[in-house]
Amino acid sequence: MLFPRLDRKTFGRVSQDEEFLVRSTPSSPVGLHRVLEPAGVSLPQAARVLDPSPELWPDEVRIDVETLNLDAASFRQLTEKHGGDGAAVRAEVLSIVAERGKMQNPVTGSGGMLVGTVAEVGPESPLGLAVGDRVATLVSLSLTPLVITDGLERWDGGSERVPAAGTAVLFGRSIAARLPEDLSPELALMVMDVCGAPALVARVVAEHLARGSAPTVLVLGGAGKSGSLSLAAAREAGAGRRIGVVPTETEAELLRGTSLADEVVVADARSPLGLSEAVAAAGGPADVTVVCVDVPGCEQPAVLATAQGGTIIYFSMATSFAAAALGAEGLAADVRMLVGNGYVPGHADLAVDLVRRDADVRALFESRLSEG
């Protein structure tokens, strides 16, 4: 059933009694009550505009924002669009948030995540958070009501990590994790931003092991954040051969300096024959292929590099899922294709524990952190 809501354009003109009535009306745990355009027919992620006002419905939580982390595909698109002009990137991010009430790149459709401090908890919130908790949100900025209040004045537009002040709202069915005390907030943010990847890889490897085989795992983008965690998760889960694909010799040296991959391959993940031949020379084709690169065009190369009966996990917002499905059909490839949706139960704890236990993964993450 639909219920009254306050339009953010008129919120300041309602009486206190009207405000109390609306905010005490039961809300949708998935955030339907925050959708302004198109009203009543879209979930927050698919909506064009959300109501980001900081006043809460009873099952919501308000976060005081400290840092945004733009997802890699979105940041790459914005950077390329503006030719590396950080001021223009910053201006567009501010414009997107002001217009949409959330950070959702209109080209990629993706957002990112944030770190902040719990400022207020509605009396009916099921999330188990308390005022003062420092948390990372584990739901996308593309569905998170967001207001930026500092004009992003501390951000030069040159990195995915965005120092910011403002407010964000979590719904009753949102997800957030308290920041671990033994990791820096910056490191924790990087890990939790991609924590869905290693958890899903571990699950798929376990499925192969249950069928009696230790799978060969191929990770495209193996030296990156989600890629290195995926390799570590595959190793811990009991995978057989692990192959990491990277685009440059510099990335290869980073990965070769670890024990994450049995073979490190320098190849263009967008080249169907080039990738499949390089992977075959390294011991492929793969039983499990994980796509962790943030550029389009890797859908069919991943199919060719995967054995019949294998599994491909597309963990990149640059993926065209139509291209993946139609490409597999056109290649007569009997492969299972999974969309890495960013959520697997226990994913945050698994990823953080991997970074704690695996010095190689931690070193790769900290090297990425120093670059920013």
XYZ file of C-alpha atoms in Angstrom:
372
model
C 0.000 0.000 0.000
C 1.232 3.489 -0.813
C 1.504 6.027 1.981
C 2.194 9.770 2.262
C 5.719 11.011 1.854
C 7.356 14.416 1.971
C 8.602 15.769 -1.324
C 12.071 17.187 -0.697
C 11.098 20.374 -2.549
C 8.252 21.080 -0.125
C 9.579 19.519 3.052
C 10.471 22.845 4.625
C 6.899 24.090 4.283
C 5.045 21.391 6.218
C 3.905 21.741 9.798
C 5.453 19.787 12.648
C 2.242 17.768 12.962
C 2.348 16.872 9.260
C 6.026 15.951 9.511
C 5.348 13.674 12.483
C 2.439 12.021 10.666
C 4.501 11.214 7.595
C 7.617 10.095 9.437
C 5.599 7.858 11.785
C 3.827 6.138 8.872
C 5.243 2.636 8.229
C 7.850 2.740 5.479
C 9.018 0.244 2.915
C 12.065 -1.714 4.105
C 13.471 -1.528 0.569
C 13.068 2.244 0.339
C 10.068 2.652 -1.964
C 8.896 5.577 0.165
C 12.005 7.540 -0.863
C 11.383 7.256 -4.603
C 10.317 10.585 -6.153
C 10.679 9.818 -9.875
C 9.075 7.693 -11.148
C 6.936 7.490 -8.025
C 5.458 4.197 -6.945
C 6.879 1.989 -9.695
C 10.632 1.747 -9.127
C 12.960 0.481 -6.439
C 15.532 3.075 -5.326
C 18.323 1.747 -7.532
C 16.214 1.916 -10.681
C 14.616 5.260 -9.764
C 15.842 8.464 -11.347
C 15.341 10.656 -8.262
C 15.238 9.866 -4.536
C 14.187 11.954 -1.549
C 17.485 12.383 0.352
C 16.155 14.508 3.213
C 17.850 13.609 6.517
C 14.593 13.310 8.504
C 14.008 9.613 9.155
C 11.173 7.163 8.882
C 11.067 4.829 11.924
C 13.063 1.955 10.371
C 15.808 4.112 8.823
C 19.326 5.086 9.894
C 21.085 8.379 9.136
C 24.811 8.400 8.492
C 27.091 11.422 8.722
C 29.280 10.936 5.659
C 33.087 10.950 5.912
C 34.235 9.360 2.644
C 32.635 8.224 -0.576
C 34.246 5.530 -2.678
C 33.184 5.736 -6.318
C 33.097 2.408 -8.093
C 35.905 1.850 -10.578
C 33.776 1.744 -13.740
C 31.999 4.982 -12.852
C 35.179 6.825 -11.934
C 36.909 5.679 -15.123
C 33.970 6.853 -17.251
C 33.862 10.268 -15.595
C 37.637 10.705 -15.843
C 37.713 9.757 -19.527
C 34.699 11.951 -20.302
C 36.430 15.005 -18.813
C 39.931 14.200 -20.072
C 41.342 13.844 -16.579
C 40.110 17.289 -15.474
C 39.531 16.680 -11.763
C 37.560 19.891 -11.252
C 35.122 18.857 -13.982
C 34.785 15.375 -12.475
C 34.047 16.906 -9.072
C 31.471 19.253 -10.580
C 29.686 16.394 -12.316
C 29.554 14.265 -9.163
C 28.033 17.212 -7.289
C 25.540 17.728 -10.107
C 24.517 14.054 -10.155
C 23.923 13.974 -6.397
C 22.028 17.279 -6.399
C 19.768 16.168 -9.260
C 19.184 12.550 -8.298
C 19.395 12.566 -4.513
C 21.954 9.766 -4.789
C 25.286 9.097 -6.494
C 24.413 7.094 -9.590
C 26.462 7.604 -12.725
C 23.859 7.971 -15.503
C 26.148 6.230 -18.018
C 27.322 3.205 -16.019
C 24.317 3.068 -13.681
C 26.687 2.363 -10.790
C 27.658 4.258 -7.674
C 30.069 2.989 -5.038
C 29.833 3.000 -1.249
C 30.616 5.202 1.734
C 32.117 5.377 5.208
C 30.565 7.448 7.952
C 29.306 7.647 11.515
C 25.816 6.688 12.614
C 24.078 9.930 13.614
C 20.521 8.723 14.284
C 18.761 5.361 14.447
C 15.028 5.069 13.918
C 13.201 3.221 16.712
C 12.190 0.402 14.364
C 15.519 -0.081 12.554
C 16.477 -3.768 12.295
C 20.138 -3.112 11.395
C 21.546 -3.350 14.936
C 23.492 -0.091 14.650
C 23.972 2.497 17.391
C 24.667 6.213 17.353
C 28.424 6.734 17.134
C 29.200 3.517 15.222
C 31.656 4.068 12.376
C 30.404 2.017 9.468
C 30.889 1.192 5.835
C 27.693 0.845 3.861
C 27.549 -2.401 1.934
C 24.833 -1.245 -0.449
C 25.472 0.830 -3.537
C 25.416 4.617 -3.589
C 23.166 4.159 -6.628
C 20.294 3.408 -4.229
C 21.381 5.367 -1.121
C 19.690 8.728 -0.432
C 22.568 11.209 -0.209
C 23.124 14.895 0.475
C 26.553 16.533 0.108
C 27.036 19.668 2.218
C 30.681 20.662 1.700
C 30.850 20.967 -2.087
C 33.516 18.203 -2.044
C 36.036 20.978 -1.383
C 38.664 18.517 -0.090
C 38.577 16.326 -3.224
C 40.604 17.080 -6.318
C 38.592 14.730 -8.539
C 41.651 12.592 -9.179
C 40.874 9.420 -7.221
C 38.003 7.095 -6.401
C 38.196 8.010 -2.696
C 36.223 11.177 -2.046
C 36.488 13.056 1.278
C 33.011 14.421 1.834
C 30.596 15.860 4.360
C 26.896 15.224 4.177
C 24.189 12.772 5.155
C 23.080 9.399 3.838
C 20.116 7.208 4.728
C 19.946 3.439 5.119
C 16.661 1.561 4.769
C 15.372 -1.281 6.872
C 16.782 -3.806 4.415
C 20.107 -2.079 3.814
C 23.444 -3.502 4.921
C 26.289 -1.866 6.824
C 29.341 -3.146 8.665
C 31.139 -1.591 11.611
C 34.683 -0.638 10.670
C 37.289 -3.024 12.083
C 39.501 -1.357 14.675
C 42.691 -3.022 13.432
C 42.476 -1.610 9.893
C 42.667 2.010 8.861
C 39.319 3.428 7.685
C 40.811 3.945 4.207
C 41.950 0.336 3.960
C 38.677 -0.992 5.356
C 36.744 1.058 2.801
C 38.760 -0.378 -0.082
C 38.261 -3.936 1.159
C 34.547 -3.637 1.823
C 33.967 -1.970 -1.519
C 34.752 -5.263 -3.252
C 33.950 -7.777 -0.522
C 31.279 -9.536 -2.572
C 33.842 -10.872 -5.051
C 35.930 -13.177 -2.817
C 32.849 -14.549 -1.067
C 31.216 -15.554 -4.346
C 34.476 -17.019 -5.684
C 34.857 -19.109 -2.523
C 31.294 -20.391 -2.930
C 31.811 -21.382 -6.578
C 35.129 -23.103 -5.866
C 33.450 -25.044 -3.052
C 30.760 -26.187 -5.486
C 33.421 -27.596 -7.824
C 35.184 -29.319 -4.956
C 31.885 -30.902 -3.885
C 31.706 -32.432 -7.364
C 35.146 -33.940 -6.898
C 37.506 -31.571 -8.717
C 39.813 -28.742 -7.685
C 39.059 -26.111 -10.338
C 41.480 -23.996 -12.315
C 40.575 -20.394 -11.493
C 41.303 -17.526 -13.872
C 41.031 -13.939 -12.624
C 41.018 -11.086 -15.128
C 42.439 -8.086 -13.318
C 44.274 -10.261 -10.813
C 46.422 -7.492 -9.319
C 43.487 -5.201 -8.569
C 41.365 -4.971 -5.447
C 38.610 -7.449 -6.249
C 41.011 -9.546 -8.341
C 43.623 -10.069 -5.637
C 40.949 -10.874 -3.054
C 39.385 -13.339 -5.504
C 42.705 -15.110 -5.993
C 43.238 -15.277 -2.234
C 39.726 -16.620 -1.688
C 40.202 -19.229 -4.421
C 43.435 -20.419 -2.803
C 41.862 -20.657 0.660
C 38.806 -22.451 -0.711
C 41.006 -25.174 -2.244
C 41.250 -24.240 -5.918
C 43.776 -26.039 -8.088
C 45.688 -23.892 -10.546
C 45.270 -20.129 -10.227
C 45.947 -17.829 -13.188
C 46.036 -14.064 -12.888
C 45.677 -11.891 -15.994
C 46.917 -8.301 -15.928
C 47.200 -5.646 -18.666
C 50.785 -4.462 -18.140
C 54.181 -5.721 -17.098
C 54.090 -3.347 -14.123
C 50.931 -5.038 -12.853
C 52.503 -8.412 -13.569
C 55.498 -7.625 -11.378
C 53.175 -6.673 -8.543
C 51.355 -9.996 -8.793
C 54.494 -12.081 -9.339
C 55.799 -10.691 -6.067
C 53.034 -12.594 -4.272
C 51.974 -16.227 -3.969
C 48.419 -15.503 -5.071
C 48.715 -16.860 -8.627
C 50.535 -19.908 -9.990
C 50.783 -18.172 -13.359
C 50.714 -14.484 -14.200
C 49.739 -13.585 -17.756
C 50.064 -10.198 -19.442
C 47.207 -9.984 -21.933
C 44.438 -7.718 -23.151
C 41.248 -9.032 -21.551
C 39.297 -7.512 -24.474
C 41.065 -9.675 -27.091
C 39.193 -12.966 -27.565
C 41.937 -14.947 -29.305
C 44.792 -13.205 -27.544
C 43.353 -13.924 -24.116
C 42.320 -17.520 -24.801
C 45.721 -18.380 -26.277
C 47.590 -16.788 -23.377
C 45.415 -18.592 -20.843
C 45.831 -21.917 -22.652
C 49.613 -21.486 -22.534
C 49.348 -20.890 -18.774
C 47.410 -24.093 -18.124
C 43.869 -23.139 -19.133
C 41.118 -23.091 -20.141
C 39.692 -22.216 -16.745
C 36.959 -23.999 -14.861
C 36.110 -20.746 -13.102
C 36.735 -17.330 -14.679
C 36.326 -14.155 -12.637
C 36.059 -10.850 -14.527
C 37.309 -8.024 -12.295
C 38.338 -5.424 -14.872
C 36.564 -2.086 -15.139
C 36.540 -1.746 -18.941
C 33.886 -2.983 -21.393
C 34.510 -5.638 -24.019
C 35.669 -8.530 -21.816
C 32.480 -10.579 -22.074
C 33.290 -12.864 -25.038
C 37.023 -13.202 -24.302
C 36.062 -14.538 -20.877
C 33.778 -17.091 -22.529
C 36.533 -18.329 -24.847
C 38.968 -18.663 -21.934
C 36.544 -20.866 -19.966
C 36.156 -24.616 -20.354
C 32.862 -26.177 -21.397
C 30.806 -26.718 -18.275
C 32.707 -23.996 -16.453
C 31.530 -20.915 -14.619
C 32.112 -17.225 -15.363
C 31.589 -14.620 -12.653
C 31.183 -11.134 -14.085
C 32.177 -8.903 -11.210
C 32.432 -5.626 -13.102
C 29.940 -2.830 -13.655
C 31.440 -2.364 -17.130
C 29.955 -5.690 -18.228
C 27.243 -5.832 -20.885
C 25.221 -8.807 -19.796
C 23.448 -8.940 -23.157
C 26.856 -9.224 -24.840
C 27.852 -11.957 -22.413
C 24.713 -14.033 -22.951
C 24.520 -13.603 -26.712
C 28.256 -14.107 -27.072
C 28.127 -17.425 -25.233
C 25.231 -18.523 -27.410
C 27.081 -17.541 -30.573
C 30.165 -19.473 -29.478
C 28.128 -22.556 -28.516
C 29.670 -22.277 -25.078
C 28.131 -24.411 -22.334
C 29.075 -22.098 -19.478
C 27.243 -20.898 -16.426
C 27.369 -17.111 -16.114
C 26.884 -15.421 -12.755
C 26.311 -11.760 -12.034
C 28.431 -10.730 -9.071
C 25.795 -8.676 -7.279
C 28.052 -7.630 -4.404
C 26.233 -9.540 -1.677
C 26.900 -12.964 -0.216
C 26.089 -13.651 3.449
C 29.201 -13.033 5.546
C 31.045 -11.318 2.696
C 32.452 -8.406 4.704
C 33.897 -10.604 7.453
C 35.407 -12.975 4.901
C 37.146 -10.189 2.978
C 38.453 -8.434 6.083
C 39.776 -11.723 7.460
C 41.564 -12.411 4.170
C 43.358 -9.074 4.420
C 44.250 -9.761 8.046
C 45.656 -13.218 7.309
C 47.222 -12.766 3.894
C 50.244 -10.483 3.840
C 50.324 -10.541 0.032
C 46.784 -9.224 -0.297
C 47.336 -6.607 2.357
C 50.512 -5.394 0.652
C 48.695 -5.055 -2.685
C 45.882 -3.098 -1.087
C 48.256 -0.815 0.771
C 50.186 -0.145 -2.424
C 46.915 0.903 -4.072
C 46.167 3.082 -1.071
C 49.505 4.872 -1.338
C 48.827 5.604 -5.015
C 45.706 7.548 -4.059
